[in-house]
Amino acid sequence: GGFGWSAVEGEGCTVFTQSGDTVRGSILLTYASVHVYGKKFHETERDDDHIEVRLDARTTSEEETRALGIEVGDFVAFDPRLEITNGFVRTRHLDDKACVANLVSAIKTLADAGRKPAQTTTFHISNYEEVGHGAAAGLPDDITELVSVDMAAVGEGQTSDEFHATLCIKDSGGPYHHGLSNKLRRLAEKYGIPYKVDIYPYYGSDGEAYWRAGGNVAVALIGPGVDASHNYERTHLEALEATTQWVAAYLLDAR
Ligand SMILES: [Zn+2]
């Protein structure tokens, strides 16, 4: 995971304090005003030393800021700024909430149709995906396959786009399972699910956390195409629908 400061510069945010209070603010360059700092605004590197949270609270010192209940280690949440236009879903944190939506939609679709997964299935939704130990624990010992659902990254040199689901063949952790990947391809072909196949050099998934923790079953990875990952992200309903269909097809597959 991780993000560049320029990806959140200018964004509104909420600081969650130890006392349970929240303090609103915004993330800005220390030389934020072009009228005051001129060239410095353009030339300053966006790094830890030059980005700050401007709190919407009256404070002029460390003591006053601590008196607000703010401490080292407090969580700072960036505003998602959701907007849906022409089928495009533009917001932060699509990675990996889009895929949670895919799983929930697939489950609801099956339930509404009175169907059940063909195999005993565990849905594992991890809060720690970006930290790296997402699916390292919490899965039952008797699973035989793991399909990780995570966003597909869109950009120059990638096949992924915002209108398809994507099968990730390989990422920074190495190749995913060939047989399980091929099974997912066959399902996509069989049901006419719009999909792409891609490789990501700077990317990892919960599936990797699982196999690094000693998991010993086939792991594959699918997900919707998301533009500007870990930035102000965007996908399209077509990619979300395709991924949901793919998850549902996998769940109903008896083989
Ligand atoms: Zn991510």
PDB file of C-alpha atoms and ligand atoms in Angstrom:
ATOM      1  CA  GLY A   1       0.000   0.000   0.000  1.00  0.00           C
ATOM      2  CA  GLY A   2       1.006   3.533   0.709  1.00  0.00           C
ATOM      3  CA  PHE A   3       0.368   6.776  -1.143  1.00  0.00           C
ATOM      4  CA  GLY A   4       2.198   9.879  -2.260  1.00  0.00           C
ATOM      5  CA  TRP A   5       1.555  13.160  -0.449  1.00  0.00           C
ATOM      6  CA  SER A   6       0.535  14.773  -3.725  1.00  0.00           C
ATOM      7  CA  ALA A   7      -2.335  12.251  -3.870  1.00  0.00           C
ATOM      8  CA  VAL A   8      -3.941  13.790  -0.772  1.00  0.00           C
ATOM      9  CA  GLU A   9      -2.717  17.379  -0.939  1.00  0.00           C
ATOM     10  CA  GLY A  10      -5.711  19.689  -0.520  1.00  0.00           C
ATOM     11  CA  GLU A  11      -7.983  16.914   0.784  1.00  0.00           C
ATOM     12  CA  GLY A  12     -10.286  17.312   3.785  1.00  0.00           C
ATOM     13  CA  CYS A  13      -9.678  14.922   6.665  1.00  0.00           C
ATOM     14  CA  THR A  14     -10.806  13.817  10.102  1.00  0.00           C
ATOM     15  CA  VAL A  15      -8.427  13.178  13.020  1.00  0.00           C
ATOM     16  CA  PHE A  16      -9.684  10.493  15.399  1.00  0.00           C
ATOM     17  CA  THR A  17      -8.365  11.302  18.884  1.00  0.00           C
ATOM     18  CA  GLN A  18      -7.737   8.910  21.784  1.00  0.00           C
ATOM     19  CA  SER A  19     -10.655  10.423  23.714  1.00  0.00           C
ATOM     20  CA  GLY A  20     -13.044   9.409  20.950  1.00  0.00           C
ATOM     21  CA  ASP A  21     -13.516  12.942  19.670  1.00  0.00           C
ATOM     22  CA  THR A  22     -12.910  13.909  16.072  1.00  0.00           C
ATOM     23  CA  VAL A  23     -11.236  17.021  14.740  1.00  0.00           C
ATOM     24  CA  ARG A  24     -11.752  18.113  11.155  1.00  0.00           C
ATOM     25  CA  GLY A  25      -9.001  19.554   9.030  1.00  0.00           C
ATOM     26  CA  SER A  26      -7.284  19.518   5.668  1.00  0.00           C
ATOM     27  CA  ILE A  27      -3.988  18.258   4.310  1.00  0.00           C
ATOM     28  CA  LEU A  28      -1.855  21.016   2.864  1.00  0.00           C
ATOM     29  CA  LEU A  29       1.610  21.991   1.782  1.00  0.00           C
ATOM     30  CA  THR A  30       3.311  24.099   4.474  1.00  0.00           C
ATOM     31  CA  TYR A  31       3.770  26.763   1.767  1.00  0.00           C
ATOM     32  CA  ALA A  32       0.166  26.489   0.619  1.00  0.00           C
ATOM     33  CA  SER A  33      -0.475  30.077  -0.443  1.00  0.00           C
ATOM     34  CA  VAL A  34       0.940  31.109  -3.818  1.00  0.00           C
ATOM     35  CA  HIS A  35       0.420  34.758  -2.822  1.00  0.00           C
ATOM     36  CA  VAL A  36       2.715  34.420   0.155  1.00  0.00           C
ATOM     37  CA  TYR A  37       5.272  31.873  -1.018  1.00  0.00           C
ATOM     38  CA  GLY A  38       5.353  32.336  -4.805  1.00  0.00           C
ATOM     39  CA  LYS A  39       7.876  29.937  -6.393  1.00  0.00           C
ATOM     40  CA  LYS A  40       8.208  27.972  -3.157  1.00  0.00           C
ATOM     41  CA  PHE A  41       4.688  26.644  -3.638  1.00  0.00           C
ATOM     42  CA  HIS A  42       5.647  25.067  -6.954  1.00  0.00           C
ATOM     43  CA  GLU A  43       9.180  23.995  -6.121  1.00  0.00           C
ATOM     44  CA  THR A  44       8.736  22.440  -2.683  1.00  0.00           C
ATOM     45  CA  GLU A  45       8.832  18.668  -2.684  1.00  0.00           C
ATOM     46  CA  ARG A  46       5.671  17.093  -1.320  1.00  0.00           C
ATOM     47  CA  ASP A  47       7.266  15.102   1.532  1.00  0.00           C
ATOM     48  CA  ASP A  48       6.893  14.442   5.272  1.00  0.00           C
ATOM     49  CA  ASP A  49       8.645  17.719   6.129  1.00  0.00           C
ATOM     50  CA  HIS A  50       6.425  19.920   3.993  1.00  0.00           C
ATOM     51  CA  ILE A  51       2.919  18.532   4.349  1.00  0.00           C
ATOM     52  CA  GLU A  52       0.757  19.259   7.379  1.00  0.00           C
ATOM     53  CA  VAL A  53      -2.776  18.826   8.653  1.00  0.00           C
ATOM     54  CA  ARG A  54      -4.437  22.212   9.113  1.00  0.00           C
ATOM     55  CA  LEU A  55      -6.855  21.605  11.981  1.00  0.00           C
ATOM     56  CA  ASP A  56     -10.188  23.394  12.029  1.00  0.00           C
ATOM     57  CA  ALA A  57      -9.575  24.273  15.662  1.00  0.00           C
ATOM     58  CA  ARG A  58      -7.887  27.245  17.325  1.00  0.00           C
ATOM     59  CA  THR A  59      -4.385  26.168  18.148  1.00  0.00           C
ATOM     60  CA  THR A  60      -0.999  27.859  17.819  1.00  0.00           C
ATOM     61  CA  SER A  61       1.270  25.473  19.720  1.00  0.00           C
ATOM     62  CA  GLU A  62       1.999  21.823  20.431  1.00  0.00           C
ATOM     63  CA  GLU A  63       0.469  22.216  23.920  1.00  0.00           C
ATOM     64  CA  GLU A  64      -2.789  23.610  22.556  1.00  0.00           C
ATOM     65  CA  THR A  65      -2.962  20.890  19.934  1.00  0.00           C
ATOM     66  CA  ARG A  66      -2.426  18.178  22.558  1.00  0.00           C
ATOM     67  CA  ALA A  67      -5.088  19.839  24.681  1.00  0.00           C
ATOM     68  CA  LEU A  68      -7.516  19.039  21.867  1.00  0.00           C
ATOM     69  CA  GLY A  69      -6.806  15.380  22.626  1.00  0.00           C
ATOM     70  CA  ILE A  70      -4.595  14.885  19.581  1.00  0.00           C
ATOM     71  CA  GLU A  71      -1.657  12.531  20.049  1.00  0.00           C
ATOM     72  CA  VAL A  72       1.065  10.832  18.034  1.00  0.00           C
ATOM     73  CA  GLY A  73      -0.427   7.808  16.322  1.00  0.00           C
ATOM     74  CA  ASP A  74      -3.958   9.143  15.908  1.00  0.00           C
ATOM     75  CA  PHE A  75      -5.660   7.973  12.750  1.00  0.00           C
ATOM     76  CA  VAL A  76      -6.251  10.583  10.047  1.00  0.00           C
ATOM     77  CA  ALA A  77      -8.972   9.662   7.524  1.00  0.00           C
ATOM     78  CA  PHE A  78      -9.073  11.331   4.122  1.00  0.00           C
ATOM     79  CA  ASP A  79     -12.475  12.455   2.858  1.00  0.00           C
ATOM     80  CA  PRO A  80     -13.710   9.978   0.229  1.00  0.00           C
ATOM     81  CA  ARG A  81     -15.575  12.610  -1.874  1.00  0.00           C
ATOM     82  CA  LEU A  82     -17.920  10.135  -3.560  1.00  0.00           C
ATOM     83  CA  GLU A  83     -19.500  11.163  -6.852  1.00  0.00           C
ATOM     84  CA  ILE A  84     -21.329   8.915  -9.313  1.00  0.00           C
ATOM     85  CA  THR A  85     -21.728  10.292 -12.838  1.00  0.00           C
ATOM     86  CA  ASN A  86     -22.496   8.483 -16.118  1.00  0.00           C
ATOM     87  CA  GLY A  87     -21.778   5.172 -14.413  1.00  0.00           C
ATOM     88  CA  PHE A  88     -18.389   6.351 -13.178  1.00  0.00           C
ATOM     89  CA  VAL A  89     -17.829   5.940  -9.463  1.00  0.00           C
ATOM     90  CA  ARG A  90     -15.262   8.493  -8.332  1.00  0.00           C
ATOM     91  CA  THR A  91     -14.100   8.345  -4.721  1.00  0.00           C
ATOM     92  CA  ARG A  92     -11.172   7.497  -2.518  1.00  0.00           C
ATOM     93  CA  HIS A  93     -10.747   4.031  -0.990  1.00  0.00           C
ATOM     94  CA  LEU A  94     -12.363   2.054  -3.844  1.00  0.00           C
ATOM     95  CA  ASP A  95      -9.388  -0.152  -3.119  1.00  0.00           C
ATOM     96  CA  ASP A  96     -10.588  -2.256  -1.443  1.00  0.00           C
ATOM     97  CA  LYS A  97     -14.149  -1.269  -0.589  1.00  0.00           C
ATOM     98  CA  ALA A  98     -15.231  -1.810  -4.203  1.00  0.00           C
ATOM     99  CA  CYS A  99     -14.388  -5.492  -3.792  1.00  0.00           C
ATOM    100  CA  VAL A 100     -16.288  -5.765  -0.512  1.00  0.00           C
ATOM    101  CA  ALA A 101     -19.255  -4.413  -2.486  1.00  0.00           C
ATOM    102  CA  ASN A 102     -18.610  -7.109  -5.120  1.00  0.00           C
ATOM    103  CA  LEU A 103     -18.713  -9.862  -2.504  1.00  0.00           C
ATOM    104  CA  VAL A 104     -21.806  -8.504  -0.746  1.00  0.00           C
ATOM    105  CA  SER A 105     -23.588  -8.037  -4.097  1.00  0.00           C
ATOM    106  CA  ALA A 106     -22.732 -11.578  -5.187  1.00  0.00           C
ATOM    107  CA  ILE A 107     -24.004 -12.998  -1.896  1.00  0.00           C
ATOM    108  CA  LYS A 108     -27.211 -10.940  -2.143  1.00  0.00           C
ATOM    109  CA  THR A 109     -27.746 -11.986  -5.759  1.00  0.00           C
ATOM    110  CA  LEU A 110     -27.480 -15.655  -4.815  1.00  0.00           C
ATOM    111  CA  ALA A 111     -29.724 -15.191  -1.780  1.00  0.00           C
ATOM    112  CA  ASP A 112     -32.358 -13.327  -3.826  1.00  0.00           C
ATOM    113  CA  ALA A 113     -32.343 -16.162  -6.367  1.00  0.00           C
ATOM    114  CA  GLY A 114     -32.636 -18.787  -3.625  1.00  0.00           C
ATOM    115  CA  ARG A 115     -29.246 -20.223  -4.548  1.00  0.00           C
ATOM    116  CA  LYS A 116     -26.308 -21.281  -2.408  1.00  0.00           C
ATOM    117  CA  PRO A 117     -22.592 -21.601  -3.165  1.00  0.00           C
ATOM    118  CA  ALA A 118     -21.803 -25.004  -4.666  1.00  0.00           C
ATOM    119  CA  GLN A 119     -18.948 -25.475  -2.203  1.00  0.00           C
ATOM    120  CA  THR A 120     -18.601 -24.712   1.488  1.00  0.00           C
ATOM    121  CA  THR A 121     -17.417 -21.107   1.285  1.00  0.00           C
ATOM    122  CA  THR A 122     -15.842 -18.670   3.740  1.00  0.00           C
ATOM    123  CA  PHE A 123     -15.988 -14.933   3.016  1.00  0.00           C
ATOM    124  CA  HIS A 124     -13.030 -13.259   4.654  1.00  0.00           C
ATOM    125  CA  ILE A 125     -13.114  -9.446   4.747  1.00  0.00           C
ATOM    126  CA  SER A 126      -9.919  -8.115   6.261  1.00  0.00           C
ATOM    127  CA  ASN A 127      -9.349  -4.675   7.784  1.00  0.00           C
ATOM    128  CA  TYR A 128      -5.613  -5.125   7.431  1.00  0.00           C
ATOM    129  CA  GLU A 129      -5.170  -5.620   3.711  1.00  0.00           C
ATOM    130  CA  GLU A 130      -3.049  -2.532   3.234  1.00  0.00           C
ATOM    131  CA  VAL A 131      -0.912  -3.351   6.279  1.00  0.00           C
ATOM    132  CA  GLY A 132       0.163  -6.622   4.717  1.00  0.00           C
ATOM    133  CA  HIS A 133      -1.152  -9.288   7.066  1.00  0.00           C
ATOM    134  CA  GLY A 134      -4.663  -9.296   5.668  1.00  0.00           C
ATOM    135  CA  ALA A 135      -5.543 -12.954   5.222  1.00  0.00           C
ATOM    136  CA  ALA A 136      -2.560 -14.327   7.157  1.00  0.00           C
ATOM    137  CA  ALA A 137      -5.049 -15.635   9.728  1.00  0.00           C
ATOM    138  CA  GLY A 138      -8.767 -16.217   9.998  1.00  0.00           C
ATOM    139  CA  LEU A 139      -9.331 -18.726   7.210  1.00  0.00           C
ATOM    140  CA  PRO A 140     -10.404 -22.272   8.114  1.00  0.00           C
ATOM    141  CA  ASP A 141      -7.857 -25.084   7.768  1.00  0.00           C
ATOM    142  CA  ASP A 142      -9.947 -27.077   5.314  1.00  0.00           C
ATOM    143  CA  ILE A 143     -10.113 -24.604   2.422  1.00  0.00           C
ATOM    144  CA  THR A 144      -8.919 -25.913  -0.924  1.00  0.00           C
ATOM    145  CA  GLU A 145      -8.848 -22.681  -2.993  1.00  0.00           C
ATOM    146  CA  LEU A 146      -8.523 -18.988  -2.236  1.00  0.00           C
ATOM    147  CA  VAL A 147      -9.808 -16.352  -4.651  1.00  0.00           C
ATOM    148  CA  SER A 148      -8.671 -12.924  -3.554  1.00  0.00           C
ATOM    149  CA  VAL A 149     -10.850 -10.049  -4.777  1.00  0.00           C
ATOM    150  CA  ASP A 150      -8.894  -6.817  -5.011  1.00  0.00           C
ATOM    151  CA  MET A 151      -8.809  -3.875  -7.381  1.00  0.00           C
ATOM    152  CA  ALA A 152      -7.063  -3.999 -10.732  1.00  0.00           C
ATOM    153  CA  ALA A 153      -4.689  -1.085 -11.310  1.00  0.00           C
ATOM    154  CA  VAL A 154      -5.241   1.031 -14.431  1.00  0.00           C
ATOM    155  CA  GLY A 155      -2.462   2.987 -16.133  1.00  0.00           C
ATOM    156  CA  GLU A 156       0.111   3.150 -18.921  1.00  0.00           C
ATOM    157  CA  GLY A 157       1.300  -0.290 -19.972  1.00  0.00           C
ATOM    158  CA  GLN A 158      -1.565  -2.083 -18.209  1.00  0.00           C
ATOM    159  CA  THR A 159      -4.388  -3.954 -19.914  1.00  0.00           C
ATOM    160  CA  SER A 160      -6.818  -3.235 -17.040  1.00  0.00           C
ATOM    161  CA  ASP A 161      -9.514  -0.606 -17.508  1.00  0.00           C
ATOM    162  CA  GLU A 162     -12.545   0.758 -15.669  1.00  0.00           C
ATOM    163  CA  PHE A 163     -15.041  -1.242 -17.723  1.00  0.00           C
ATOM    164  CA  HIS A 164     -13.729  -4.765 -17.126  1.00  0.00           C
ATOM    165  CA  ALA A 165     -12.947  -7.117 -14.309  1.00  0.00           C
ATOM    166  CA  THR A 166      -9.335  -8.254 -14.368  1.00  0.00           C
ATOM    167  CA  LEU A 167      -7.553 -11.495 -13.635  1.00  0.00           C
ATOM    168  CA  CYS A 168      -4.154 -10.720 -12.125  1.00  0.00           C
ATOM    169  CA  ILE A 169      -1.678 -13.383 -13.224  1.00  0.00           C
ATOM    170  CA  LYS A 170       1.343 -12.058 -11.349  1.00  0.00           C
ATOM    171  CA  ASP A 171       2.290  -9.209  -9.021  1.00  0.00           C
ATOM    172  CA  SER A 172       5.227  -8.197  -6.817  1.00  0.00           C
ATOM    173  CA  GLY A 173       4.859 -11.465  -4.875  1.00  0.00           C
ATOM    174  CA  GLY A 174       5.181 -13.646  -7.974  1.00  0.00           C
ATOM    175  CA  PRO A 175       2.715 -15.609 -10.075  1.00  0.00           C
ATOM    176  CA  TYR A 176      -0.725 -16.667  -8.874  1.00  0.00           C
ATOM    177  CA  HIS A 177      -1.886 -20.273  -9.277  1.00  0.00           C
ATOM    178  CA  HIS A 178      -2.024 -21.226 -12.948  1.00  0.00           C
ATOM    179  CA  GLY A 179      -4.781 -23.829 -12.635  1.00  0.00           C
ATOM    180  CA  LEU A 180      -7.108 -21.678 -10.533  1.00  0.00           C
ATOM    181  CA  SER A 181      -6.470 -18.668 -12.773  1.00  0.00           C
ATOM    182  CA  ASN A 182      -7.392 -20.775 -15.805  1.00  0.00           C
ATOM    183  CA  LYS A 183     -10.544 -21.970 -14.061  1.00  0.00           C
ATOM    184  CA  LEU A 184     -11.573 -18.337 -13.564  1.00  0.00           C
ATOM    185  CA  ARG A 185     -10.807 -17.580 -17.220  1.00  0.00           C
ATOM    186  CA  ARG A 186     -12.993 -20.499 -18.292  1.00  0.00           C
ATOM    187  CA  LEU A 187     -15.863 -19.218 -16.123  1.00  0.00           C
ATOM    188  CA  ALA A 188     -15.530 -15.696 -17.560  1.00  0.00           C
ATOM    189  CA  GLU A 189     -15.579 -17.097 -21.120  1.00  0.00           C
ATOM    190  CA  LYS A 190     -18.520 -19.380 -20.386  1.00  0.00           C
ATOM    191  CA  TYR A 191     -20.712 -16.612 -18.943  1.00  0.00           C
ATOM    192  CA  GLY A 192     -19.553 -13.769 -21.201  1.00  0.00           C
ATOM    193  CA  ILE A 193     -18.080 -11.761 -18.351  1.00  0.00           C
ATOM    194  CA  PRO A 194     -16.008  -8.841 -19.697  1.00  0.00           C
ATOM    195  CA  TYR A 195     -12.492  -9.367 -18.362  1.00  0.00           C
ATOM    196  CA  LYS A 196      -8.850  -8.537 -18.906  1.00  0.00           C
ATOM    197  CA  VAL A 197      -5.664 -10.287 -17.850  1.00  0.00           C
ATOM    198  CA  ASP A 198      -2.886  -8.207 -16.305  1.00  0.00           C
ATOM    199  CA  ILE A 199       0.349  -8.118 -14.268  1.00  0.00           C
ATOM    200  CA  TYR A 200       1.226  -5.520 -11.592  1.00  0.00           C
ATOM    201  CA  PRO A 201       4.839  -4.857 -10.610  1.00  0.00           C
ATOM    202  CA  TYR A 202       4.164  -2.773  -7.461  1.00  0.00           C
ATOM    203  CA  TYR A 203       1.181  -4.541  -6.000  1.00  0.00           C
ATOM    204  CA  GLY A 204       0.285  -7.205  -3.457  1.00  0.00           C
ATOM    205  CA  SER A 205      -2.945  -8.785  -2.231  1.00  0.00           C
ATOM    206  CA  ASP A 206      -4.412 -10.637   0.721  1.00  0.00           C
ATOM    207  CA  GLY A 207      -3.715 -13.825  -1.200  1.00  0.00           C
ATOM    208  CA  GLU A 208       0.000 -13.211  -0.743  1.00  0.00           C
ATOM    209  CA  ALA A 209      -0.437 -12.558   2.975  1.00  0.00           C
ATOM    210  CA  TYR A 210      -2.110 -15.969   3.119  1.00  0.00           C
ATOM    211  CA  TRP A 211       0.622 -17.896   1.327  1.00  0.00           C
ATOM    212  CA  ARG A 212       3.420 -16.043   3.174  1.00  0.00           C
ATOM    213  CA  ALA A 213       1.780 -17.138   6.413  1.00  0.00           C
ATOM    214  CA  GLY A 214       2.080 -20.743   5.257  1.00  0.00           C
ATOM    215  CA  GLY A 215      -1.196 -21.108   3.389  1.00  0.00           C
ATOM    216  CA  ASN A 216      -0.956 -24.086   1.098  1.00  0.00           C
ATOM    217  CA  VAL A 217      -3.804 -23.931  -1.409  1.00  0.00           C
ATOM    218  CA  ALA A 218      -4.180 -22.462  -4.887  1.00  0.00           C
ATOM    219  CA  VAL A 219      -4.562 -18.673  -4.820  1.00  0.00           C
ATOM    220  CA  ALA A 220      -5.897 -16.470  -7.633  1.00  0.00           C
ATOM    221  CA  LEU A 221      -6.822 -12.805  -7.867  1.00  0.00           C
ATOM    222  CA  ILE A 222      -9.623 -10.952  -9.634  1.00  0.00           C
ATOM    223  CA  GLY A 223     -11.081  -7.460  -9.250  1.00  0.00           C
ATOM    224  CA  PRO A 224     -12.547  -4.373 -10.913  1.00  0.00           C
ATOM    225  CA  GLY A 225     -10.336  -1.934 -12.818  1.00  0.00           C
ATOM    226  CA  VAL A 226      -9.639   1.152 -10.702  1.00  0.00           C
ATOM    227  CA  ASP A 227      -7.959   4.235 -12.129  1.00  0.00           C
ATOM    228  CA  ALA A 228      -5.502   6.312 -10.050  1.00  0.00           C
ATOM    229  CA  SER A 229      -5.136   3.683  -7.320  1.00  0.00           C
ATOM    230  CA  HIS A 230      -4.426   4.995  -3.802  1.00  0.00           C
ATOM    231  CA  ASN A 231      -5.150   8.452  -5.204  1.00  0.00           C
ATOM    232  CA  TYR A 232      -8.549  10.007  -6.005  1.00  0.00           C
ATOM    233  CA  GLU A 233      -9.729   6.724  -7.504  1.00  0.00           C
ATOM    234  CA  ARG A 234     -12.371   5.958 -10.093  1.00  0.00           C
ATOM    235  CA  THR A 235     -14.037   2.923 -11.555  1.00  0.00           C
ATOM    236  CA  HIS A 236     -17.195   2.312 -13.579  1.00  0.00           C
ATOM    237  CA  LEU A 237     -20.313   0.319 -12.748  1.00  0.00           C
ATOM    238  CA  GLU A 238     -19.458  -2.009 -15.669  1.00  0.00           C
ATOM    239  CA  ALA A 239     -16.272  -3.148 -13.933  1.00  0.00           C
ATOM    240  CA  LEU A 240     -18.150  -3.601 -10.663  1.00  0.00           C
ATOM    241  CA  GLU A 241     -20.909  -5.616 -12.343  1.00  0.00           C
ATOM    242  CA  ALA A 242     -18.391  -7.788 -14.200  1.00  0.00           C
ATOM    243  CA  THR A 243     -16.515  -8.572 -10.984  1.00  0.00           C
ATOM    244  CA  THR A 244     -19.722  -9.361  -9.115  1.00  0.00           C
ATOM    245  CA  GLN A 245     -20.808 -11.703 -11.928  1.00  0.00           C
ATOM    246  CA  TRP A 246     -17.431 -13.395 -11.840  1.00  0.00           C
ATOM    247  CA  VAL A 247     -17.614 -13.932  -8.064  1.00  0.00           C
ATOM    248  CA  ALA A 248     -21.162 -15.300  -8.408  1.00  0.00           C
ATOM    249  CA  ALA A 249     -20.123 -17.635 -11.254  1.00  0.00           C
ATOM    250  CA  TYR A 250     -17.241 -18.932  -9.135  1.00  0.00           C
ATOM    251  CA  LEU A 251     -19.502 -19.482  -6.139  1.00  0.00           C
ATOM    252  CA  LEU A 252     -21.990 -21.482  -8.211  1.00  0.00           C
ATOM    253  CA  ASP A 253     -19.330 -23.558  -9.968  1.00  0.00           C
ATOM    254  CA  ALA A 254     -19.578 -27.114  -8.708  1.00  0.00           C
ATOM    255  CA  ARG A 255     -16.294 -28.419 -10.118  1.00  0.00           C
TER     256      ARG A 255
HETATM  257 ZN    ZN B   1      -4.373  -0.954  -2.005  1.00  0.00          ZN
END
